[in-house]
Structure formats: structure tokens, C-alpha cells
Amino acid sequence: MQQEQMQRGGPALSDARLADALNITIQRWQEACSSQQAQRMVPISAIHEQATNPVNDDLEDRWLDRGLALLKPQQRQLLQRHFIEGDSVRRIASATGVPQHQLRKSIRNAIELLQHWAEQDGLLPLRSCRQATASP
């Protein structure tokens, strides 16, 4: 559900909305998030080993390549131009005629979508679980 929402360009669903859609209480949702997060915890030494392991870097690079390929071509080109080629939002806006605020929003949406996919693939902790709130 969260992925579909992000692909439509909508904001992330709240914990309350997700819990409601799953027909569970928000407390149960938060417990599930805590449990899921605890399963991903590893000793600090393992993190250091992963960080220095070139195989891990290759896996992350391949994941990023696949993630970028899933983005809309305009989003992918915008991220490449801004982050890889180093063009400023102002320069891109001037060259394309697209307002700066719209470019910033497109960049933010593309990054949020990549973050969401990374969460789903276990590369990042789930945001909804990190920011669980008790209010509906």
C-alpha cells in the first residue's frame, strides 16, 4: 500500500492509516514495527565488517542501479544531473524552463521513493516504524 501511494506521488501513509487498512489497532501496528526493527539489529562489529566489505558495496551499487532504473526517466535524469553531474537546481530550471520549486519537489519525491524501496528491501529501517505515533 505504501509503495503504491509513493508511486502515485502521494505522501507516505500514516501509522494510523496503515493500521486501519490492515484492520488492526495502532498499538498492534507499532508492536509489529518494533519487532521488525529488532529483527534487523546486528552487533556493531558486524556493521563494521559490512562497511569494509567490497562485496557489500557492489550489492548496494547494483541495488541503486536497479532502483534508479525503476524511476520515471525524468526523475532519473533529474537526480543524475543534480547529484552526479553537480548541476544546481537553478541551472536545471533555467535550462529546462521548469520552476525551481517543482524541480525540488521532483527530487524530493524521487528520493523518498528510493528510500521507501530501500526500506522494503531491508537496507533502511522502516520510516513508519521509526516515527510511530499514538495519535490516529
C-alpha positions as a printed Julia matrix, in Angstrom:
136×3 Matrix{Float64}:
  0.0    0.0     0.0
  2.78   2.38    0.95
  4.64   1.68   -2.3
  1.53   2.29   -4.39
  0.92   5.56   -2.56
  4.51   6.69   -3.19
  4.4    5.66   -6.86
  1.28   7.8    -7.32
  3.3   10.69   -5.91
  1.22  10.91   -2.74
  2.54  11.44    0.77
  3.5    8.45    2.9
  0.6    6.84    4.74
  0.44   7.43    8.49
  0.73   4.63   11.01
 -2.94   5.11   11.87
 -3.97   4.77    8.24
 -1.84   1.66    7.73
 -3.19   0.07   10.91
 -6.75   0.85    9.84
 -6.18  -0.63    6.38
 -4.76  -3.79    7.97
 -7.71  -3.94   10.35
 -5.51  -3.81   13.45
 -5.04  -1.31   16.26
 -2.34   1.31   16.0
 -0.78  -0.24   19.12
 -0.52  -3.61   17.34
  1.0   -1.89   14.3
  3.62  -0.2    16.48
  4.4   -3.5    18.21
  4.87  -5.14   14.81
  7.15  -2.3    13.73
  9.23  -2.63   16.91
  9.5   -6.38   16.38
 10.5   -5.93   12.75
 13.13  -3.37   13.71
 14.55  -5.63   16.43
 15.0   -8.42   13.89
 17.28  -6.2    11.84
 19.58  -5.26   14.72
 23.11  -6.61   14.4
 26.23  -6.2    16.53
 28.35  -3.13   15.8
 31.22  -5.4    14.76
 29.03  -6.87   12.0
 28.22  -3.39   10.71
 31.93  -2.56   10.55
 32.6   -5.8     8.65
 29.8   -4.99    6.22
 31.02  -1.44    5.7
 34.54  -2.56    4.82
 33.39  -5.43    2.63
 33.71  -4.53   -1.09
 31.1   -7.18   -1.95
 28.57  -5.18    0.09
 29.44  -2.02   -1.82
 28.81  -3.85   -5.09
 25.43  -5.07   -3.82
 24.43  -1.55   -2.81
 25.61  -0.15   -6.14
 23.61  -2.79   -8.0
 20.58  -2.09   -5.83
 20.86   1.64   -6.56
 21.2    0.98  -10.28
 18.04  -1.15  -10.2
 16.22   1.45   -8.1
 17.16   4.26  -10.46
 16.0    2.16  -13.42
 12.56   1.87  -11.79
 12.13   5.63  -11.54
 10.42   7.6   -14.26
 13.01   8.71  -16.86
 12.53  12.38  -15.92
 13.15  11.63  -12.23
 16.23   9.55  -13.01
 17.67  12.24  -15.3
 16.98  14.94  -12.72
 18.75  13.01   -9.96
 21.69  12.26  -12.24
 22.0   15.83  -13.38
 21.73  17.28   -9.86
 23.64  14.75   -7.74
 26.09  13.17  -10.18
 26.81  15.97  -12.61
 26.53  18.6    -9.88
 24.15  20.98  -11.65
 22.3   23.32   -9.32
 18.53  23.36   -9.24
 18.7   26.93  -10.51
 20.79  25.9   -13.53
 18.49  22.96  -14.32
 15.44  25.21  -14.01
 16.99  27.74  -16.34
 17.89  25.09  -18.93
 14.56  23.26  -18.81
 12.11  26.06  -18.08
 10.72  24.1   -15.12
 10.23  26.19  -11.96
 12.78  25.57   -9.2
 10.15  24.64   -6.62
  8.78  21.99   -8.96
 12.28  20.56   -9.55
 12.93  20.44   -5.8
  9.64  18.62   -5.28
 10.5   16.13   -8.02
 13.91  15.49   -6.46
 12.35  15.04   -3.03
  9.7   12.65   -4.39
 12.29  10.55   -6.24
 14.49  10.31   -3.15
 11.52   9.39   -0.96
 10.57   6.67   -3.42
 14.12   5.26   -3.41
 14.14   5.41    0.4
 10.84   3.57    0.52
 12.16   0.84   -1.77
 15.31   0.6     0.36
 13.12   0.17    3.44
 11.19  -2.6     1.72
 14.41  -4.35    0.73
 15.8   -4.11    4.26
 18.53  -1.56    3.51
 16.93   1.07    5.75
 14.66   0.75    8.8
 11.01   1.44    8.0
 10.21   5.13    8.45
  6.73   4.47    9.75
  8.22   2.2    12.39
 10.88   4.76   13.33
  8.35   7.57   13.63
  5.41   5.67   15.1
  2.88   7.91   16.78
 -0.01   7.07   19.06
 -2.43   9.57   17.56
 -4.75   8.39   14.77
